[in-house]
Short mmCIF file of C-alpha atoms (C1' of nucleotides) in Angstrom, two decimals:
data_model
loop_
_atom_site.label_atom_id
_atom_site.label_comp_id
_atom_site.label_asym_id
_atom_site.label_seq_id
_atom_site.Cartn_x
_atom_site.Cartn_y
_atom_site.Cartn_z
CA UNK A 1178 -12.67 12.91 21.97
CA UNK A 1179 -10.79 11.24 19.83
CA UNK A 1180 -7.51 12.72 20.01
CA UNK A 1181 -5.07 10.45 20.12
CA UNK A 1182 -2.67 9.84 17.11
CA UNK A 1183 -2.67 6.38 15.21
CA UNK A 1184 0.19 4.98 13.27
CA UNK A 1185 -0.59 4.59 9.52
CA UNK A 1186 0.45 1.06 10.12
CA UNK A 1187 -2.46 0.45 12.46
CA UNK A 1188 -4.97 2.29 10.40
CA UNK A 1189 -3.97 0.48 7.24
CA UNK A 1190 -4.80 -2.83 8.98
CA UNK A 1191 -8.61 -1.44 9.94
CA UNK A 1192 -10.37 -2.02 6.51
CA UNK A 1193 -9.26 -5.57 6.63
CA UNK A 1194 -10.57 -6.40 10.13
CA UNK A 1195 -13.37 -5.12 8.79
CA UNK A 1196 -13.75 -7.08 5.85
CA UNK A 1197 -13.08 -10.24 7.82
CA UNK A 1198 -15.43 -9.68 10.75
CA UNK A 1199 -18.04 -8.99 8.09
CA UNK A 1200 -17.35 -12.47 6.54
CA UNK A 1201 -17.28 -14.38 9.82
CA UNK A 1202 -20.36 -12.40 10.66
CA UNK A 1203 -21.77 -13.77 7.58
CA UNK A 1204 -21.36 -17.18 8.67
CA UNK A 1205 -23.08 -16.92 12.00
CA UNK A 1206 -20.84 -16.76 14.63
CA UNK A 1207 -21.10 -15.09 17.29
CA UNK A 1208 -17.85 -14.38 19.00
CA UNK A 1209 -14.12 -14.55 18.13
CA UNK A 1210 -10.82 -14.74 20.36
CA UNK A 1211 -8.12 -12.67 19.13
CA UNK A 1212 -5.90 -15.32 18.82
CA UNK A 1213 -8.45 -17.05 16.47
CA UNK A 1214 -8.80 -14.80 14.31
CA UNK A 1215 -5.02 -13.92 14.13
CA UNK A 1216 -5.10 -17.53 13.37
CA UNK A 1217 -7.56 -16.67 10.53
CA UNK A 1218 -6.00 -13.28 9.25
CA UNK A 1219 -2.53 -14.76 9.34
CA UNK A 1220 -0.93 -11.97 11.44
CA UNK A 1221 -0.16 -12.28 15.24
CA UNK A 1222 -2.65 -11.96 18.27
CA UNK A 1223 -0.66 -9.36 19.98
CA UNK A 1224 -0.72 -7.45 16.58
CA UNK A 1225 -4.94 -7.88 16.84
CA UNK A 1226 -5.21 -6.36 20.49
CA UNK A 1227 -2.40 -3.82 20.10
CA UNK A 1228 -4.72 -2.05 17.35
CA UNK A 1229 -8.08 -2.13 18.93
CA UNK A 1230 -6.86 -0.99 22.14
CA UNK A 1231 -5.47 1.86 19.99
CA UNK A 1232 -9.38 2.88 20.07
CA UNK A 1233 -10.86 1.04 23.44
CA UNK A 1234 -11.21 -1.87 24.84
CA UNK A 1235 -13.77 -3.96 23.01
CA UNK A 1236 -12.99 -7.41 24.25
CA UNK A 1237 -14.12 -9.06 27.28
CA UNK A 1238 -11.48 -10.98 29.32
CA UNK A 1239 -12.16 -14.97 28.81
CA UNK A 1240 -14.85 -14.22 26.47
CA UNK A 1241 -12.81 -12.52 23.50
CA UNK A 1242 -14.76 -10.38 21.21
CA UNK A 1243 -18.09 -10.16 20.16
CA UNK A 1244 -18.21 -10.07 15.89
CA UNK A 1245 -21.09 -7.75 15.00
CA UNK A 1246 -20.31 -5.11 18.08
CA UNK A 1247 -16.53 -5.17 16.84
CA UNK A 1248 -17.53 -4.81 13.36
CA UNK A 1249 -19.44 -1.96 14.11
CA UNK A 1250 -17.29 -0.66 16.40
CA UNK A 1251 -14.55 -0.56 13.77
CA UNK A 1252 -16.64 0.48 11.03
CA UNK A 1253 -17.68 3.55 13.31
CA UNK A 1254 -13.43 4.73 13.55
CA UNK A 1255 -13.45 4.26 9.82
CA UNK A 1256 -16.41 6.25 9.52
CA UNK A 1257 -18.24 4.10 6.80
CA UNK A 1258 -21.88 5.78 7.48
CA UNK A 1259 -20.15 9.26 6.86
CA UNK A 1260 -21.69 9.72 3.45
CA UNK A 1261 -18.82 12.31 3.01
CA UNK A 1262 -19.90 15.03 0.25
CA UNK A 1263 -17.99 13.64 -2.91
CA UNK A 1264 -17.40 14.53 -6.44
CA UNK A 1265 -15.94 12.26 -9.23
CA UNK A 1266 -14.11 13.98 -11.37
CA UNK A 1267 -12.71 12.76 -14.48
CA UNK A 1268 -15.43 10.33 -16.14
CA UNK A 1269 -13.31 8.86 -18.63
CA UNK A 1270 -13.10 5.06 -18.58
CA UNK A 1271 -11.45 4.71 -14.89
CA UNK A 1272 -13.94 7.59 -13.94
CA UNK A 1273 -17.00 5.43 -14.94
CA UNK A 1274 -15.98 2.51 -13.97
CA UNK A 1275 -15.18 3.06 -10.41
CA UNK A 1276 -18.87 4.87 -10.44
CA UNK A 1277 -20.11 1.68 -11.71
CA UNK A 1278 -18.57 -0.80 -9.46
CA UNK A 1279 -17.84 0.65 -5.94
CA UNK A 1280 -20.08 0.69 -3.34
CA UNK A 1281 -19.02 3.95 -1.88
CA UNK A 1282 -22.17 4.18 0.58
CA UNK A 1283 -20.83 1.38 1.93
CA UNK A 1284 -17.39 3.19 2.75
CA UNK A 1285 -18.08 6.30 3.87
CA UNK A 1286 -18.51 8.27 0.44
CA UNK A 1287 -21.49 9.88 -1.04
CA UNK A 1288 -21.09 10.90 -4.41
CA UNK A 1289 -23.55 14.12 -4.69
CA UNK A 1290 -21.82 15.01 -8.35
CA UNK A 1291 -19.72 13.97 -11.57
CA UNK A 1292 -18.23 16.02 -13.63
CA UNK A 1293 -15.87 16.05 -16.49
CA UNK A 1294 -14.18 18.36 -19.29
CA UNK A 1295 -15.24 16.76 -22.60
CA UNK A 1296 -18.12 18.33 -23.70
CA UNK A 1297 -19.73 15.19 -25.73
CA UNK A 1298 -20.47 13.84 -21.90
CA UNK A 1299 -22.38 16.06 -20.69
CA UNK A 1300 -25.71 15.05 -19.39
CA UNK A 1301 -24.85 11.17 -20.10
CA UNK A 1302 -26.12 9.68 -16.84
CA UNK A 1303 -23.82 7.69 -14.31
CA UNK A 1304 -24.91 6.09 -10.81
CA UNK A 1305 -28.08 8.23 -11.47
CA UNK A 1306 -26.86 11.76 -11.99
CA UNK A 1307 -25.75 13.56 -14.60
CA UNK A 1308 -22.30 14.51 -16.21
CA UNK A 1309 -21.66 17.97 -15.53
CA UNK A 1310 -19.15 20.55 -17.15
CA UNK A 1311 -16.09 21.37 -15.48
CA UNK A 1312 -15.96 24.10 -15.58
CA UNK A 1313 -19.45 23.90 -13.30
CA UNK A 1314 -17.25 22.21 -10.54
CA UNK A 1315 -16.50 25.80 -8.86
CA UNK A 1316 -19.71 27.02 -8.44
CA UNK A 1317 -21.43 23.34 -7.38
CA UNK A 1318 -18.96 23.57 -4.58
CA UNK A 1319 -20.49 26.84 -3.19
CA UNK A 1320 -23.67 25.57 -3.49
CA UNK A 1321 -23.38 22.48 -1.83
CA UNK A 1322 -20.31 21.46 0.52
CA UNK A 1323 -18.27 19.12 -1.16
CA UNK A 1324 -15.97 16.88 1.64
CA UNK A 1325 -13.66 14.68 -0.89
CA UNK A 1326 -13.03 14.18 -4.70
CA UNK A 1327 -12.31 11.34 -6.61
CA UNK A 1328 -9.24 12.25 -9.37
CA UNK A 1329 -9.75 10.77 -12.39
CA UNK A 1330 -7.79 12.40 -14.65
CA UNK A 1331 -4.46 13.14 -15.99
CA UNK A 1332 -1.28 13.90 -14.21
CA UNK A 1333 -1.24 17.54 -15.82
CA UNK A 1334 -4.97 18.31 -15.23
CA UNK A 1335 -4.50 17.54 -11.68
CA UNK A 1336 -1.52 19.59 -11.75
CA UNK A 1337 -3.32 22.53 -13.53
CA UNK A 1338 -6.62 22.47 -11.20
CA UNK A 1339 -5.02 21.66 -7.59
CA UNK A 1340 -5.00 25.07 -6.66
CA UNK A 1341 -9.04 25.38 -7.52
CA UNK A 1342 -9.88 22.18 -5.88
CA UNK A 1343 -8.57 23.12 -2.64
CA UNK A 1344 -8.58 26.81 -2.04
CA UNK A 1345 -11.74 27.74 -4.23
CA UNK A 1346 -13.64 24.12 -3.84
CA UNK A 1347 -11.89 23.51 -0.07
CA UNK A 1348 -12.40 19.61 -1.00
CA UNK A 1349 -9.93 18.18 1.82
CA UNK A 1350 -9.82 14.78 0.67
CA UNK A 1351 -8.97 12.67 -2.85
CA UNK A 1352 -8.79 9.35 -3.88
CA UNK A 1353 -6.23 10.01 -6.54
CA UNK A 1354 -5.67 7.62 -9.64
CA UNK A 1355 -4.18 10.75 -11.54
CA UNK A 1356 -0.16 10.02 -10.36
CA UNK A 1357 0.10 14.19 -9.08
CA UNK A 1358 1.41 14.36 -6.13
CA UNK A 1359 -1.16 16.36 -4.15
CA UNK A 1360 0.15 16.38 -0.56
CA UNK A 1361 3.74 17.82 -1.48
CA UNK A 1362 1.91 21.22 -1.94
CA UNK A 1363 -0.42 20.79 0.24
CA UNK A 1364 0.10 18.47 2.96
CA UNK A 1365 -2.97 19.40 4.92
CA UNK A 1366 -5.68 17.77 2.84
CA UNK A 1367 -6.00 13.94 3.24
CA UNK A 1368 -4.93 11.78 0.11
CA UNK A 1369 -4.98 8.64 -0.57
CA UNK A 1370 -2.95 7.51 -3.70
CA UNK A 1371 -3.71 4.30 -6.40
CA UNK A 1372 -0.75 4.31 -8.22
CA UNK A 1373 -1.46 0.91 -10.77
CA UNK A 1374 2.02 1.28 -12.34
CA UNK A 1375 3.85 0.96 -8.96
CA UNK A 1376 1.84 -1.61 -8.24
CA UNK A 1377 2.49 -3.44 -11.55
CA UNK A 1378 5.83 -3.19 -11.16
CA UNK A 1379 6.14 -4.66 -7.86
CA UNK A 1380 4.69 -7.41 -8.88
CA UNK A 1381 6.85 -7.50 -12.08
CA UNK A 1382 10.04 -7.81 -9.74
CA UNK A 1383 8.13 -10.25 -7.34
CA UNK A 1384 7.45 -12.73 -10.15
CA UNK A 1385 11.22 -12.48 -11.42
CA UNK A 1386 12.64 -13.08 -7.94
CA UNK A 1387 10.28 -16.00 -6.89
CA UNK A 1388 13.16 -17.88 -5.86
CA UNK A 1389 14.18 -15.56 -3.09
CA UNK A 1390 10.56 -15.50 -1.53
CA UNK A 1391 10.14 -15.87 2.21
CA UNK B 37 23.42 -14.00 -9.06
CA UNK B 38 21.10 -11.58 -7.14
CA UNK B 39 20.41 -13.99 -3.99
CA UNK B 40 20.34 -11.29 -1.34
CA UNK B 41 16.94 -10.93 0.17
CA UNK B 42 15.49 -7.08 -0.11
CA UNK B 43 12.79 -6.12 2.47
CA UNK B 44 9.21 -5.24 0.74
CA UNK B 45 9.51 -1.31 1.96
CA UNK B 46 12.02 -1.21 -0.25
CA UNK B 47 10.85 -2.88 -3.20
CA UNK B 48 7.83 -0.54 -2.88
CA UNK B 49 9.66 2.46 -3.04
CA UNK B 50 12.10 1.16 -6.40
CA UNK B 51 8.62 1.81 -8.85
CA UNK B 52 8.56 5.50 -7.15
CA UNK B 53 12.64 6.39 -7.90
CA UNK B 54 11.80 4.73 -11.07
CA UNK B 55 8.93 7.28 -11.67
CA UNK B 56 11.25 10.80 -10.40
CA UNK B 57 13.86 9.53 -12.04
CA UNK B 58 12.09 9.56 -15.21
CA UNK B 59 10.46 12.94 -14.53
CA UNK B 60 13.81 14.53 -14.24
CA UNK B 61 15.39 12.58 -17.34
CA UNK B 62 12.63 14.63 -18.79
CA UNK B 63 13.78 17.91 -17.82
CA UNK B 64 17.28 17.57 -19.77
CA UNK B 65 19.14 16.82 -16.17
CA UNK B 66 21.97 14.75 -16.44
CA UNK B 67 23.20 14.32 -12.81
CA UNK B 68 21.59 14.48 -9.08
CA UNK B 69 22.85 13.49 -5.55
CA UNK B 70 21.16 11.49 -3.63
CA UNK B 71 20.28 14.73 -0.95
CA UNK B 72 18.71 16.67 -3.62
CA UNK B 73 16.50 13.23 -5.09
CA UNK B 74 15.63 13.36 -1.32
CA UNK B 75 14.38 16.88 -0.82
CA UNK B 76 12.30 16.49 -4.18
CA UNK B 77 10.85 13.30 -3.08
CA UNK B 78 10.34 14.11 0.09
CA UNK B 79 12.25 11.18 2.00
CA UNK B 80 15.73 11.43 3.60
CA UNK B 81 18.80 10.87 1.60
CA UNK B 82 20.52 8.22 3.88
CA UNK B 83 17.49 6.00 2.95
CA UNK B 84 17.71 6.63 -1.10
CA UNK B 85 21.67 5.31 -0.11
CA UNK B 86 20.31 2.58 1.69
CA UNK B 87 18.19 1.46 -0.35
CA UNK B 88 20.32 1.98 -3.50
CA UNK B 89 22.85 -0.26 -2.03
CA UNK B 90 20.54 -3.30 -1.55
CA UNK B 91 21.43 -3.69 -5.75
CA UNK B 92 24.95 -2.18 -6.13
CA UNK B 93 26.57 0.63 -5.92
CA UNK B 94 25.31 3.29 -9.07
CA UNK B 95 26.51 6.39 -8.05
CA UNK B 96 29.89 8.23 -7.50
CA UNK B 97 31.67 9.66 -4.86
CA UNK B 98 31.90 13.46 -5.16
CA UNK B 99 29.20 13.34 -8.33
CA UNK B 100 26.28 11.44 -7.32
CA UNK B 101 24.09 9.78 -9.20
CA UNK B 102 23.81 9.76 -13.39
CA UNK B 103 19.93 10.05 -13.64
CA UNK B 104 19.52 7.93 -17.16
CA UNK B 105 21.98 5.28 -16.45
CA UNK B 106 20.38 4.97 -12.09
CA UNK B 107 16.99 4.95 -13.77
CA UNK B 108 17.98 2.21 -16.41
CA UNK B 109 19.31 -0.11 -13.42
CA UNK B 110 15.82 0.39 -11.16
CA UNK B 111 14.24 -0.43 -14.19
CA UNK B 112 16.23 -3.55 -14.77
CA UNK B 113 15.83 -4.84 -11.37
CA UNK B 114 11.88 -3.84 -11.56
CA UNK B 115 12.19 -5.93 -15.13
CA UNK B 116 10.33 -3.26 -16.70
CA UNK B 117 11.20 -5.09 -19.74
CA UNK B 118 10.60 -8.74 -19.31
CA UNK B 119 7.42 -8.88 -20.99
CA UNK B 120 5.86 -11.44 -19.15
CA UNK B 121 3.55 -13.68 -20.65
CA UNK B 122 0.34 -12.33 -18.61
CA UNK B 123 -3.62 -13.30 -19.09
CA UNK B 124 -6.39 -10.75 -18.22
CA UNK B 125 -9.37 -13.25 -16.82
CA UNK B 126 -12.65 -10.91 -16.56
CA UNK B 127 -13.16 -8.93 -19.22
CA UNK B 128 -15.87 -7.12 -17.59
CA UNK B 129 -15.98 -2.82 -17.16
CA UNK B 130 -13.05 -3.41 -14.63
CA UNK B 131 -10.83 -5.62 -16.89
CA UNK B 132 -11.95 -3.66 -20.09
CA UNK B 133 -10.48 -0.45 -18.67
CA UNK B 134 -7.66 -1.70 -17.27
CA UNK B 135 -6.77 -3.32 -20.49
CA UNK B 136 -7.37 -0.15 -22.23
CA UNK B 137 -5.64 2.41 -20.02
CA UNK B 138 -2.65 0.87 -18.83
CA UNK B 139 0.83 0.41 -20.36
CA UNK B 140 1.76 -3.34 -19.18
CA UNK B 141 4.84 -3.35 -21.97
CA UNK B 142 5.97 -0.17 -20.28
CA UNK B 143 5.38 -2.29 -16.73
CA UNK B 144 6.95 -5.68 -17.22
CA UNK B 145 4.09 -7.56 -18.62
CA UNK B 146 2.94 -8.23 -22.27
CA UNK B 147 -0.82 -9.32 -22.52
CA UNK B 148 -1.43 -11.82 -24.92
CA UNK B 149 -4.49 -13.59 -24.16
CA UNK B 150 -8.23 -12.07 -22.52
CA UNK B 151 -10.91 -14.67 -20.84
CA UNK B 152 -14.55 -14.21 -19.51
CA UNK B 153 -16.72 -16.77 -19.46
CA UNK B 154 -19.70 -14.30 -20.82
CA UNK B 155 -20.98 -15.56 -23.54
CA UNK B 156 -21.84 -11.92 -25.29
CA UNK B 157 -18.07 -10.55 -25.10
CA UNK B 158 -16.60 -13.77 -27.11
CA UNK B 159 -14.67 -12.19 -30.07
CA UNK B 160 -14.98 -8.65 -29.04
CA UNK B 161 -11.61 -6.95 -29.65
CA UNK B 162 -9.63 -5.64 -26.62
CA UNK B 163 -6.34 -4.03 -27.15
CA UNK B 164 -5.92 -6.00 -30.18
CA UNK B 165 -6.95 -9.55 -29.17
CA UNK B 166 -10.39 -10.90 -28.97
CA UNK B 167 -12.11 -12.16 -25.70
CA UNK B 168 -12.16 -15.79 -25.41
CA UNK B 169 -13.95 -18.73 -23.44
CA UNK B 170 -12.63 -19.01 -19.93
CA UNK B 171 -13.23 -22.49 -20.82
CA UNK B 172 -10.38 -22.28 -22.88
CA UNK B 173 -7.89 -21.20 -20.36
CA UNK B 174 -6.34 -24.07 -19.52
CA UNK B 175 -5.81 -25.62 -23.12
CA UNK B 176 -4.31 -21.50 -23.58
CA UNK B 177 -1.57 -21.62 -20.75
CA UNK B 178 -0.70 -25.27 -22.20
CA UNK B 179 0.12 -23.92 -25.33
CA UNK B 180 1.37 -20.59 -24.38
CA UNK B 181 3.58 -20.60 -21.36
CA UNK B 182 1.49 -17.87 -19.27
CA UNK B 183 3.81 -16.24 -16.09
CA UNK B 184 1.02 -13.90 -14.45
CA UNK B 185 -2.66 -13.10 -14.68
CA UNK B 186 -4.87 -10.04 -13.78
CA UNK B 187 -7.88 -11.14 -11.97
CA UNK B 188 -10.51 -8.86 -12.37
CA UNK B 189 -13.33 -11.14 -11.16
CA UNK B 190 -15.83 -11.53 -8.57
CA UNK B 191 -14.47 -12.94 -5.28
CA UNK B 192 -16.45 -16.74 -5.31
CA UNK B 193 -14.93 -17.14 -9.24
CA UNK B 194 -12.01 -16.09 -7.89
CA UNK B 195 -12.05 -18.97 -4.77
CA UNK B 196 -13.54 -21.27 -7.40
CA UNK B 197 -10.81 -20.93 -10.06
CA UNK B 198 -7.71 -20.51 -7.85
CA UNK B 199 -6.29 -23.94 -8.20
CA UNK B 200 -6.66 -24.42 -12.21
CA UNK B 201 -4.42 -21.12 -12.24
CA UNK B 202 -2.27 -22.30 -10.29
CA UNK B 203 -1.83 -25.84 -10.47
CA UNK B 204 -2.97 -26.26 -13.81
CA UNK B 205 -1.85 -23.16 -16.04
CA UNK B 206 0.96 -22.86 -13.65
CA UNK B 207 0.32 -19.13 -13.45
CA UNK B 208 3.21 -17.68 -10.63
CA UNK B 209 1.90 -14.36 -10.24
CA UNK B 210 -1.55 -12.46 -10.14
CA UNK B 211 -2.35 -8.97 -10.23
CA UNK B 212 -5.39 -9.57 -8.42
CA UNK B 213 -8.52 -7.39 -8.23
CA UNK B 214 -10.85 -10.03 -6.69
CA UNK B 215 -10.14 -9.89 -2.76
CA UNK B 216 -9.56 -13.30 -2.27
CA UNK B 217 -6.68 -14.20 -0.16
CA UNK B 218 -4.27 -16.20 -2.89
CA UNK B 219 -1.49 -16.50 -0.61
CA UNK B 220 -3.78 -18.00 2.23
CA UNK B 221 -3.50 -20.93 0.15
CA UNK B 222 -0.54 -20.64 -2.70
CA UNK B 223 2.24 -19.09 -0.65
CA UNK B 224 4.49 -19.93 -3.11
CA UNK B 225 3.35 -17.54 -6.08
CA UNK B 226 3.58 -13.70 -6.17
CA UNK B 227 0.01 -12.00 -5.45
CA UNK B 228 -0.38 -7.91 -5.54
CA UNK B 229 -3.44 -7.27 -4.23
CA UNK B 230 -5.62 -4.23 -5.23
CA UNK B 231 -8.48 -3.31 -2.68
CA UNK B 232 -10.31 -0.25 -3.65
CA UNK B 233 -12.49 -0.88 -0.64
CA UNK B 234 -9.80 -0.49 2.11
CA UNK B 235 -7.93 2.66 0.15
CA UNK B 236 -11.57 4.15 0.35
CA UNK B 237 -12.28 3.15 4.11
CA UNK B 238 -8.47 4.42 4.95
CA UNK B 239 -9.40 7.91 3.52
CA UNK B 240 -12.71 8.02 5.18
CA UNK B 241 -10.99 8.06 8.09
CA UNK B 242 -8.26 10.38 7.23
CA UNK B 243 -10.82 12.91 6.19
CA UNK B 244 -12.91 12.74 9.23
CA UNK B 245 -9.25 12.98 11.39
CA UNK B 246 -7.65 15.65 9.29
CA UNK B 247 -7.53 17.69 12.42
CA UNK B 248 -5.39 14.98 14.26
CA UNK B 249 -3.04 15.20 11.44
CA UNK B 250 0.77 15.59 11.47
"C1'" DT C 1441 -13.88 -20.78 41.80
"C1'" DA C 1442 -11.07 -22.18 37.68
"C1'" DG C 1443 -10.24 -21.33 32.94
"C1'" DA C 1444 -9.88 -18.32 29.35
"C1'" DT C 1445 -8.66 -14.33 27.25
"C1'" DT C 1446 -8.17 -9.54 27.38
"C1'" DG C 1447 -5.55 -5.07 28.10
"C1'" DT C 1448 -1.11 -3.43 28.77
"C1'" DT C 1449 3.71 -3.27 29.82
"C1'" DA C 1450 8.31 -4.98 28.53
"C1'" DA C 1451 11.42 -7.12 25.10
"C1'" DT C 1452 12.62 -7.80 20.45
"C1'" DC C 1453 13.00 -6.97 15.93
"C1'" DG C 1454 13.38 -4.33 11.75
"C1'" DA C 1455 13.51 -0.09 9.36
"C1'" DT C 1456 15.03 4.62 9.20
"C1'" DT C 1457 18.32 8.11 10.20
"C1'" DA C 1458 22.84 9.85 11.43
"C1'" DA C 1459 27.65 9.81 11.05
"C1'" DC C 1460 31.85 9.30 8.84
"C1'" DA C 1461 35.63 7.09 6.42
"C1'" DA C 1462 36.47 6.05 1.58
"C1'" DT C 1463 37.05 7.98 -2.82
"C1'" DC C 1464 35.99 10.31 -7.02
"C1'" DT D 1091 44.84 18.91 -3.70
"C1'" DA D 1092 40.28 20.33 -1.77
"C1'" DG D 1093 35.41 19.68 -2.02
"C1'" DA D 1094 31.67 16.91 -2.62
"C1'" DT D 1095 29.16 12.99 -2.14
"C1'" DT D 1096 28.94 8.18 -1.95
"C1'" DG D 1097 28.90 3.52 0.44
"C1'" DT D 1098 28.56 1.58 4.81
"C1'" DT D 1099 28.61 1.10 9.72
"C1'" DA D 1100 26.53 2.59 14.08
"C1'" DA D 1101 22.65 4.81 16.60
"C1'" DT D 1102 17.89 5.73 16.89
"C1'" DC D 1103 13.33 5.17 16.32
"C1'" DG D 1104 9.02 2.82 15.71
"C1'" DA D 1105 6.43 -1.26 15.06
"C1'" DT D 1106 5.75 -6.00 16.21
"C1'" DT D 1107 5.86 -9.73 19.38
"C1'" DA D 1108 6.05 -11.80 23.91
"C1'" DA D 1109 4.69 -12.00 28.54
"C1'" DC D 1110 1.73 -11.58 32.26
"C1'" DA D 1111 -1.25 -9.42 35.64
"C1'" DA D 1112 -6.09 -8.07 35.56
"C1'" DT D 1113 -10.64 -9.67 35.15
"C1'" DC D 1114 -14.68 -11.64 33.10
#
DNA sequence: TAGATTGTTAATCGATTAACAATC
DNA sequence: TAGATTGTTAATCGATTAACAATC
């Protein structure tokens, strides 16, 4: 099953049908034509059916789609009741707050343990469990199976502790706010990078080149 | 001056040269070509031509590129150093991190005023200025002219607020944190959206397809 | 059945890569 | 001058859009 490969572009463009069928579901309705809710989503109809035919058919010809089944449907391919095995590590302010905010049960993430390197954490308590050591990361790996990690820490502790996190640990995934650029050595684990500068900064140039929008 | 329109892949990529270029400024180098900025970025030199030559043309035939004086020009067409007049509105464990942990001067933007309409966090110091009234937003950004805000808020304030940032502080861009769609609505101003949700979902389902990977 | 809308193939558009003449 | 590497044009590749036959 399963095997086909899907274009970043397409898979990028997932979440957000997801987020929007969940709204419309919100409101009631019941079904949705593609070209309505291209209509609604602001991209093109083709665009809509292109992607979910990457994965099956889930319309119905003259009927469109139904909202909750393609909801589900797409929140099945994005795996959001994985509960993936995840550690957060770094609990620093970014650290904390992303424990504090983010729904990650909701998204396919389980976070079974935090841990950081600062000694005057440990044992604080964060989403209900307790700041660990470090240094503790290794062995709570062998003990339990740990599927993805979330970086929160610097550029050069990333650097230092790649090596551990995915030969010793074998984490295969990270959501990576620390800038290092995990994929160049290894390009087999899945990341997924939040760079805020880059971000900042596109939106820097956008602002000073208004007048050349559209 | 600068009227020619630049497609968004490459805007994206001008925050990432920005960042190598830096790196290597770092490291005492004085010159590169635009093959071996390639190989360590891992993209192909044509397109670090290409995309070079959207601005001008920085390098030199037979030398290549001078790393301090190319990085200097990305970062004056970023506008790294505009300092633009920028609000944070939510001052809540999102907002409060950001403000902490993130070098806006460094970025383009220079904070100078923080809003929530919580009653408790009024006065609290934040990176040197104390959190006011939302209710005094609008009286702020007539007084001050205000180019950008970050929006780390809840969705519905978010939909509720739009048009007094827009229309009445005459805010153009907005780092935005809150999911809702600005553009749906204001076309015209510059949005860079941040959705922790979808960069989650996306590596769900990278993790769960490593094996299709490549 | 007639109308609507999908699933899917073909056409277009844009972005990336390759090639090479210009030039330092 | 010869060698290296850019700037830029042409070729390729992939993603988006358009079109339409299939079908509910």
């Amino acid at each position: 099953m399963g095997s086909k490969y899907i274009s970043t572009s397409v898979i990028r463009r997932l979440p957000r049908y997801f987020r929007f069928l969940n709204s419309l579901k919100q409101t009631g309705m019941i079904r949705i034509s593609s070209s309505e809710l291209a209509e609604r989503m602001g991209i093109s109809a083709s665009q809509i059916r292109q992607d979910l035919n990457c994965f099956g058919g889930f319309g119905q010809q003259g009927y469109g789609y139904n909202i909750e089944k393609l909801q589900a449907e797409i929140g099945k391919i994005l795996g959001v009741d994985r509960g993936l095995k995840t550690v957060l590590i770094g609990a620093g302010n970014l650290g904390q707050t992303l424990a504090q905010s983010i729904e990650f049960e909701k998204r396919g993430f389980n976070i079974i343990g935090i841990f950081d390197k600062k000694e005057a954490l440990f044992g604080e308590v964060l989403r209900g469990l307790p700041i660990r050591s470090a240094d503790d990361l290794e062995d709570f790996c062998k003990e339990n199976h740990v599927d993805a990690a979330i970086l929160c820490i610097p550029f050069k502790e990333a650097a230092a502790n790649i090596d551990s996190y995915v030969k010793t640990c074998g984490i295969r995934g990270f959501w990576n706010f620390s800038h290092y650029n995990i994929n160049e050595k290894y390009p087999e684990v899945a990341v997924e990078n939040v760079h805020f500068n880059d971000s900042l900064m596109t939106l820097c140039y956008r602002v000073i080149n208004l007048d050349k929008k559209d």
